Coordinates of C-alpha atoms in Angstrom, one line a residue:
X11 CA 0.0 0.0 0.0
X12 CA 1.3 3.4 -0.9
X13 CA 1.2 6.4 1.5
X14 CA 0.7 10.0 0.9
X15 CA 2.9 12.8 2.2
X16 CA 0.5 13.3 5.1
X17 CA 0.9 9.7 6.1
X18 CA -2.6 8.6 5.1
X19 CA -3.0 5.5 2.9
X20 CA -3.3 6.4 -0.8
X21 CA -6.3 5.1 -2.7
X22 CA -5.6 1.7 -4.2
X23 CA -5.0 1.7 -8.0
X24 CA -7.9 0.7 -10.1
X25 CA -7.7 -2.7 -11.6
X26 CA -7.9 -2.4 -15.4
X27 CA -11.3 -3.8 -16.6
X28 CA -9.7 -6.3 -19.0
X29 CA -7.8 -7.9 -16.0
X30 CA -10.7 -7.8 -13.6
X31 CA -12.3 -11.3 -13.1
X32 CA -15.7 -9.8 -12.2
X33 CA -15.7 -7.7 -15.4
X34 CA -14.7 -10.7 -17.4
X35 CA -17.4 -12.9 -15.9
X36 CA -20.0 -10.2 -16.6
X37 CA -18.6 -9.9 -20.2
X38 CA -18.7 -13.7 -20.7
X39 CA -22.3 -13.9 -19.4
X40 CA -23.3 -10.9 -21.6
X41 CA -21.7 -12.4 -24.7
X42 CA -23.2 -15.9 -24.2
X43 CA -26.6 -14.2 -23.7
X44 CA -26.3 -12.1 -26.8
X45 CA -25.2 -15.0 -29.0
X46 CA -28.1 -17.0 -27.6
X47 CA -30.4 -14.1 -28.6
X48 CA -29.2 -14.2 -32.2
X49 CA -29.6 -18.0 -32.4
X50 CA -33.1 -17.8 -30.9
X51 CA -34.3 -15.2 -33.4
X52 CA -32.9 -17.2 -36.3
X53 CA -34.7 -20.3 -35.0
X54 CA -37.9 -18.3 -34.4
X55 CA -37.9 -16.8 -37.9
X56 CA -37.2 -20.2 -39.5
X57 CA -39.9 -22.0 -37.5
X58 CA -42.5 -19.2 -38.2
X59 CA -41.7 -19.3 -42.0
X60 CA -42.2 -23.1 -42.0
X61 CA -45.4 -22.8 -40.0
X62 CA -47.1 -19.9 -41.8
X63 CA -46.7 -17.4 -44.7
X64 CA -44.8 -14.1 -44.8
X65 CA -47.5 -12.3 -42.9
X66 CA -47.5 -14.8 -40.1
X67 CA -43.7 -14.7 -39.9
X68 CA -43.8 -10.9 -39.6
X69 CA -46.4 -11.2 -36.8
X70 CA -44.3 -13.7 -34.8
X71 CA -41.2 -11.5 -35.1
X72 CA -43.0 -8.3 -34.3
X73 CA -45.1 -9.4 -31.4
X74 CA -42.3 -9.4 -28.9
X75 CA -41.7 -5.7 -29.5
X76 CA -45.0 -4.8 -27.9
X77 CA -44.3 -5.9 -24.3
X78 CA -40.6 -4.8 -24.7
X79 CA -41.7 -1.2 -25.4
X80 CA -44.6 -1.2 -22.9
X81 CA -42.6 -2.7 -20.0
X82 CA -39.1 -1.3 -20.5
X83 CA -39.5 1.5 -18.0
X84 CA -40.9 -0.9 -15.5
X85 CA -37.9 -3.1 -15.9
X86 CA -35.7 -0.2 -14.8
X87 CA -37.8 0.3 -11.7
X88 CA -37.5 -3.4 -10.9
X89 CA -33.7 -3.3 -11.3
X90 CA -33.4 -0.4 -8.9
X91 CA -35.8 -2.1 -6.4
X92 CA -34.2 -5.5 -6.1
X93 CA -30.8 -5.0 -7.8
X94 CA -29.8 -5.5 -11.4
X95 CA -27.9 -8.8 -10.8
X96 CA -31.0 -10.5 -9.6
X97 CA -33.1 -9.3 -12.5
X98 CA -30.4 -10.4 -15.1
X99 CA -30.1 -13.9 -13.5
X100 CA -33.9 -14.3 -13.4
X101 CA -34.2 -13.1 -17.0
X102 CA -31.6 -15.5 -18.4
X103 CA -33.1 -18.4 -16.3
X104 CA -36.6 -17.8 -17.7
X105 CA -35.2 -17.6 -21.2
X106 CA -33.3 -20.8 -20.7
X107 CA -36.3 -22.7 -19.4
X108 CA -38.7 -21.4 -22.0
X109 CA -36.4 -22.1 -25.0
X110 CA -35.4 -25.5 -23.8
X111 CA -39.1 -26.2 -23.1
X112 CA -40.0 -25.2 -26.7
X113 CA -37.2 -27.4 -28.1
X114 CA -38.5 -30.3 -26.0
X115 CA -42.1 -29.7 -27.3
X116 CA -40.9 -29.6 -30.9
X117 CA -39.5 -33.1 -30.4
X118 CA -43.0 -34.3 -29.9
X119 CA -45.0 -32.1 -32.2
X120 CA -44.6 -29.7 -35.1
X121 CA -44.5 -26.0 -34.3
X122 CA -47.8 -24.2 -34.1
X123 CA -48.3 -20.5 -34.7
X124 CA -49.8 -19.9 -31.2
X125 CA -46.9 -21.6 -29.6
X126 CA -44.3 -19.4 -31.4
X127 CA -46.4 -16.2 -30.6
X128 CA -46.5 -17.2 -26.9
X129 CA -42.8 -17.7 -26.7
X130 CA -42.2 -14.4 -28.6
X131 CA -44.4 -12.6 -26.1
X132 CA -42.5 -14.1 -23.1
X133 CA -39.2 -13.0 -24.7
X134 CA -40.5 -9.5 -25.1
X135 CA -41.4 -9.3 -21.4
X136 CA -38.1 -10.8 -20.4
X137 CA -36.2 -8.4 -22.7
X138 CA -37.9 -5.4 -21.0
X139 CA -36.5 -6.6 -17.7
X140 CA -33.1 -7.8 -18.9
X141 CA -31.9 -4.8 -21.0
X142 CA -32.1 -2.1 -18.3
X143 CA -30.6 -4.4 -15.7
X144 CA -27.7 -5.6 -17.8
X145 CA -26.9 -2.0 -18.6
X146 CA -27.0 -1.0 -14.9
X147 CA -24.5 -3.7 -13.9
X148 CA -21.1 -2.3 -15.0
X149 CA -20.9 0.4 -12.4
X150 CA -21.4 -2.3 -9.8
X151 CA -18.6 -4.6 -11.1
X152 CA -15.8 -2.1 -11.9
X153 CA -14.5 1.3 -10.8
X154 CA -15.8 4.5 -12.4
X155 CA -12.6 5.1 -14.3
X156 CA -13.0 1.8 -16.1
X157 CA -16.5 2.4 -17.5
X158 CA -15.4 3.7 -20.9
X159 CA -13.2 0.6 -21.3
X160 CA -16.1 -1.6 -20.2
X161 CA -18.3 0.1 -22.9
X162 CA -15.6 -0.8 -25.5
X163 CA -15.5 -4.4 -24.3
X164 CA -19.3 -4.6 -24.4
X165 CA -19.2 -3.2 -28.0
X166 CA -16.7 -5.9 -29.0
X167 CA -19.0 -8.6 -27.4
X168 CA -22.0 -7.2 -29.4
X169 CA -20.0 -7.4 -32.6
X170 CA -18.9 -10.9 -31.8
X171 CA -22.5 -11.9 -31.1
X172 CA -23.6 -10.5 -34.5
X173 CA -20.8 -12.3 -36.3
X174 CA -21.2 -15.6 -34.6
X175 CA -24.9 -15.8 -33.6
X176 CA -26.6 -15.8 -37.0
X177 CA -24.2 -18.4 -38.7
X178 CA -24.4 -20.6 -35.6
X179 CA -28.2 -20.4 -35.7
X180 CA -28.1 -21.2 -39.4
X181 CA -25.8 -24.2 -38.9
X182 CA -28.1 -25.5 -36.1
X183 CA -31.2 -25.1 -38.3
X184 CA -29.5 -26.9 -41.2
X185 CA -28.4 -29.8 -39.0
X186 CA -31.4 -30.3 -36.8
X187 CA -34.1 -27.8 -37.7
X188 CA -35.5 -25.2 -35.3
X189 CA -35.5 -27.8 -32.5
X190 CA -31.7 -28.0 -32.4
X191 CA -31.4 -24.2 -32.8
X192 CA -33.7 -23.5 -29.9
X193 CA -31.8 -26.1 -27.8
X194 CA -28.5 -24.3 -28.7
X195 CA -30.0 -21.0 -27.6
X196 CA -31.1 -22.5 -24.3
X197 CA -27.7 -23.9 -23.6
X198 CA -26.1 -20.5 -24.3
X199 CA -28.5 -18.8 -21.8
X200 CA -27.6 -21.5 -19.3
X201 CA -23.9 -20.8 -19.8
X202 CA -24.4 -17.2 -18.6
X203 CA -26.0 -18.3 -15.3
X204 CA -23.0 -19.6 -13.3
X205 CA -21.0 -16.6 -14.5
X206 CA -23.6 -14.2 -13.2
X207 CA -24.0 -16.1 -10.0
X208 CA -20.3 -15.8 -9.3
X209 CA -20.2 -12.0 -9.7
X210 CA -19.2 -9.9 -6.7
X211 CA -21.2 -6.8 -6.7
X212 CA -19.6 -3.6 -5.4
X213 CA -21.6 -1.4 -3.0
X214 CA -22.1 2.0 -4.5
X215 CA -22.4 5.2 -2.4
X216 CA -26.1 6.1 -1.9
X217 CA -27.3 2.8 -3.5
X218 CA -30.7 2.1 -2.0
X219 CA -30.7 -1.3 -3.7
X220 CA -33.5 -3.5 -2.3
X221 CA -35.1 -0.7 -0.3
X222 CA -38.2 0.4 -2.3
X223 CA -39.1 4.0 -1.6
X224 CA -42.8 3.7 -2.5
X225 CA -45.0 2.3 -5.2
X226 CA -43.6 1.3 -8.6
X227 CA -45.3 4.3 -10.2
X228 CA -43.8 6.6 -7.6
X229 CA -40.4 5.2 -8.3
X230 CA -40.8 5.6 -12.0
X231 CA -42.0 9.2 -11.7
X232 CA -39.1 9.9 -9.4
X233 CA -36.6 8.5 -11.9
X234 CA -38.0 10.6 -14.7
X235 CA -37.8 13.7 -12.5
X236 CA -34.2 12.8 -11.7
X237 CA -33.4 12.8 -15.5
X238 CA -35.2 16.0 -16.1
X239 CA -33.5 17.9 -13.3
X240 CA -30.0 16.5 -13.8
X241 CA -27.7 19.0 -15.6
X242 CA -26.2 16.2 -17.8
X243 CA -28.7 13.3 -18.0
X244 CA -31.4 15.5 -19.6
X245 CA -29.2 16.6 -22.5
X246 CA -27.7 13.1 -22.9
X247 CA -31.2 11.6 -23.3
X248 CA -32.0 14.3 -25.9
X249 CA -28.9 13.4 -27.8
X250 CA -29.7 9.6 -27.6
X251 CA -33.4 10.1 -28.6
X252 CA -32.9 12.4 -31.6
X253 CA -29.7 10.8 -33.0
X254 CA -31.0 7.3 -32.7
X255 CA -34.2 8.2 -34.7
X256 CA -31.9 9.4 -37.5
X257 CA -29.5 6.5 -37.3
X258 CA -31.6 3.4 -37.0
X259 CA -33.8 3.7 -40.1
X260 CA -31.1 4.2 -42.8
X261 CA -28.6 1.8 -41.2
X262 CA -31.1 -1.0 -41.2
X263 CA -34.0 -0.8 -43.6
X264 CA -32.4 2.0 -45.6
X265 CA -29.4 0.0 -46.6
X266 CA -31.5 -2.8 -48.0
X267 CA -33.6 -0.3 -50.1
X268 CA -30.4 1.5 -51.2
X269 CA -28.8 -1.8 -52.4
X270 CA -32.0 -2.6 -54.4
X271 CA -32.1 0.8 -55.9
X272 CA -28.5 0.7 -57.0
X273 CA -28.6 -3.0 -58.1
X274 CA -25.8 -3.9 -55.7
X275 CA -27.4 -7.1 -54.7
X276 CA -27.2 -8.9 -51.4
X277 CA -23.4 -9.2 -51.7
X278 CA -23.0 -5.5 -52.0
X279 CA -25.2 -4.8 -49.0
X280 CA -23.3 -7.5 -47.1
X281 CA -20.0 -5.7 -47.8
X282 CA -21.4 -2.4 -46.6
X283 CA -22.8 -3.9 -43.4
X284 CA -19.5 -5.6 -42.8
X285 CA -17.7 -2.3 -43.3
X286 CA -20.0 -0.7 -40.7
X287 CA -19.3 -3.5 -38.3
X288 CA -15.6 -3.2 -38.9
X289 CA -15.7 0.5 -38.0
X290 CA -17.8 0.0 -34.9
X291 CA -15.6 -2.9 -33.8
X292 CA -12.4 -0.7 -34.2
X293 CA -14.0 2.0 -32.0
X294 CA -14.9 -0.6 -29.4
X295 CA -11.4 -2.0 -29.5
X296 CA -9.9 1.5 -29.1
X297 CA -12.0 2.2 -26.0
X298 CA -11.3 -1.2 -24.5
X299 CA -7.5 -0.6 -24.9
X300 CA -7.3 3.1 -24.1
X301 CA -9.8 3.1 -21.3
X302 CA -10.6 6.9 -21.4
X303 CA -11.1 9.7 -23.9
X304 CA -10.4 13.2 -22.7
X305 CA -13.2 15.8 -23.0
X306 CA -15.7 12.9 -23.5
X307 CA -18.8 15.1 -23.8
X308 CA -17.3 17.3 -26.6
X309 CA -15.8 14.3 -28.4
X310 CA -19.1 12.4 -28.1
X311 CA -21.1 15.2 -29.8
X312 CA -18.5 15.8 -32.5
X313 CA -18.3 12.1 -33.2
X314 CA -22.1 11.9 -33.7
X315 CA -21.8 14.9 -36.0
X316 CA -19.2 13.3 -38.2
X317 CA -21.1 10.1 -38.2
X318 CA -24.2 12.0 -39.4
X319 CA -22.3 13.5 -42.3
X320 CA -21.1 10.0 -43.3
X321 CA -24.8 8.8 -43.2
X322 CA -25.8 11.6 -45.6
X323 CA -22.9 10.7 -47.9
X324 CA -23.9 7.0 -48.2
X325 CA -26.8 7.4 -50.6
X326 CA -24.8 9.8 -52.9
X327 CA -21.9 7.3 -53.6
X328 CA -21.9 5.4 -57.0
X329 CA -20.1 2.2 -56.0
X330 CA -20.1 -0.4 -53.3
X331 CA -16.5 0.3 -52.5
X332 CA -17.1 4.0 -51.8
X333 CA -20.3 3.2 -49.9
X334 CA -18.4 0.7 -47.7
X335 CA -15.8 3.4 -47.0
X336 CA -18.5 5.7 -45.8
X337 CA -20.0 2.9 -43.7
X338 CA -16.7 2.4 -42.0
X339 CA -16.8 6.1 -41.0
X340 CA -20.4 5.7 -39.7
X341 CA -19.3 2.7 -37.6
X342 CA -16.2 4.5 -36.3
X343 CA -17.8 7.8 -35.3
X344 CA -21.4 6.8 -34.4
X345 CA -19.9 3.9 -32.4
X346 CA -17.6 6.2 -30.6
X347 CA -20.4 8.6 -29.8
X348 CA -22.7 5.9 -28.6
X349 CA -20.1 4.3 -26.3
X350 CA -19.0 7.6 -24.8
X351 CA -22.7 8.5 -24.2
X352 CA -23.3 5.2 -22.4
X353 CA -20.2 5.7 -20.2
X354 CA -21.2 9.2 -19.3
X355 CA -24.7 8.1 -18.4
X356 CA -23.4 5.4 -16.1
X357 CA -20.8 7.8 -14.6
X358 CA -23.1 10.7 -13.7
X359 CA -26.2 8.8 -12.7
X360 CA -26.8 8.4 -8.9
X361 CA -26.5 4.7 -8.0
X362 CA -30.1 4.5 -6.8
X363 CA -31.4 5.5 -10.2
X364 CA -29.1 3.5 -12.5
X365 CA -31.8 1.0 -13.6
X366 CA -34.4 3.6 -14.3
X367 CA -32.0 5.9 -16.2
X368 CA -30.7 2.9 -18.2
X369 CA -34.3 1.9 -19.0
X370 CA -35.0 5.3 -20.5
X371 CA -32.0 5.3 -22.8
X372 CA -32.7 1.7 -23.8
X373 CA -36.3 2.5 -24.6
X374 CA -35.0 5.1 -27.1
X375 CA -32.5 2.7 -28.7
X376 CA -34.4 -0.6 -28.6
X377 CA -38.1 0.3 -28.7
X378 CA -38.8 3.7 -30.0
X379 CA -36.1 4.1 -32.7
X380 CA -37.2 0.9 -34.6
X381 CA -40.6 2.6 -35.1
X382 CA -38.9 4.7 -37.8
X383 CA -38.7 1.6 -40.1
X384 CA -42.2 2.1 -41.6
X385 CA -41.6 5.8 -42.0
X386 CA -38.3 5.2 -43.7
X387 CA -39.8 2.7 -46.1
X388 CA -42.7 5.0 -47.0
X389 CA -40.4 7.9 -47.4
X390 CA -38.0 6.0 -49.7
X391 CA -40.9 4.8 -51.8
X392 CA -42.1 8.4 -52.2
X393 CA -38.8 10.4 -52.6
X394 CA -36.0 7.8 -53.1
X395 CA -33.0 7.0 -50.9
X396 CA -31.0 10.3 -51.4
X397 CA -33.4 12.7 -49.7
X398 CA -34.3 10.2 -47.0
X399 CA -30.6 9.5 -46.0
X400 CA -30.1 13.3 -46.1
X401 CA -33.0 13.9 -43.8
X402 CA -31.8 11.1 -41.4
X403 CA -28.4 12.6 -41.4
X404 CA -29.9 16.0 -40.5
X405 CA -31.8 14.4 -37.6
X406 CA -28.6 12.8 -36.3
X407 CA -26.8 16.1 -36.6
X408 CA -29.6 17.9 -34.8
X409 CA -29.0 15.5 -31.8
X410 CA -25.3 16.3 -31.8
X411 CA -25.8 20.1 -32.1
X412 CA -28.3 20.0 -29.3
X413 CA -25.7 18.3 -27.1
X414 CA -23.1 20.9 -28.1
X415 CA -25.5 23.7 -27.0
X416 CA -25.3 22.5 -23.4
X417 CA -22.1 23.9 -21.8
X418 CA -22.0 21.3 -19.0
X419 CA -22.2 18.5 -21.6
X420 CA -19.5 20.0 -23.7
X421 CA -17.2 20.1 -20.7
X422 CA -18.2 16.7 -19.3
X423 CA -15.3 14.4 -18.4
X424 CA -15.1 10.7 -17.6
X425 CA -13.3 9.8 -14.3
X426 CA -9.5 9.5 -14.6

C-alpha cells in the first residue's frame, strides 16, 4: 500500500477492466446471452416461416416488441428495487427454461403459430427486464474510471455476437431444424447463469438497492424527475433520442432499399454492413484498450456529428467500395459517440437511479427508434434514398448540435 505525504494511505490503484475477473465474468455472461439471442431469433424466424406465410412470420417476429416497449421503464424500476444482478439472473433463467421447453415440445410435435407467438411474447417481457438491468451492472462490477473501457468491451462482445450468432443459428437449423437451434440458444442462456451467480457486486455510495421508496409508479416518476432535473442526464437523453431516430432507419431498412435501388445485390449490401461492423468494432477496441477519452462530452457530440455526415454521404456514392468506406466512418464515429454516451450516463447517474435511467436510454435505442422503419420505407418509396438519407443525417446532426448547445455536456469528463 502506498502512503501520501501526510501519512494517510493512498487510494488503491484501479484494476484495469480487462484484468478484472468480475468484469470478465460479466462480459462472458453478456456475450453468451447475446449469441443466444441471435440463435433464438434465427430459430424463431425459421420456425415461423415453415409454419405460416410471410404475414405470419412478420407477426411472430414483431409481437415481442410490444411488451418490450410497454414494460421497459418498469424493468428499470425493478432493477433499482431488487438489484440488477437478480433481474439479469432471473431473466436468463426464464429464457433458458422457455427455449429448452420449446425445443422439447418440438421433439413431440410440429411448431404451431400460437406456440411461437406465446414464446415471442414471453421473450418480449423478459427483454424489457433484462436490457435495463444488464446496462446497470457495469458500475457495480468495476471502478468509475474503467466504465469507458467496459463500454468498449461490451461493444466488442456485441459485434462478436452479431458475427457468430446468425451463422451458428443457421448451422443448427441446417443440422437439426428449429429444434436444435432452440436447444442451442437455451444452452447459451444456461452458460451465462454460473458466470452471473459468481459476480461480486460492489456497494455504491447512496445505493438504496433493495429498499423500495414507495409504489412502482412513484419510483418511475421519481426516476423521470431525476433525469429532467439533472444537468447532464437530460441533455444526454435528448442526444440519444434524436440521434437514434436518425441513425436506425437508414442503417437497417435504408441500406436494403439502397442496395436494391443501385442493383448492388445482397453481396453489395453485405460488404457495406461488414464495413460498418468493422468501423464499430475498431472503435470498441480503441476504447477497450485506451480506457478513457479526454473531454468525453465534446468528443461524443463531435463524433455523432461526423457520423451523421457519413450517413448523408452513403446514398450519394456510386459504388459499393465507396459506400463501404462511408459505412466504416459511420461505424467508427457513431460507435464512438454511442459508447461515450453510455459511459457518461453510467458515470453521472446516482446509483439508486441506474436501472431507471438505463431503461429510458434503452427505450429510445431498442423500442422507439425501430418505429422509424415504416416511416423510412414509406419515405424511400415516395422520394428515393437520397433525400431520406439526407433527412436522417440532418436528424442525427440535430441531436449532436443539441448536445453541443449545453455547456455542461461539452465540458463533461469521464473519471480518470
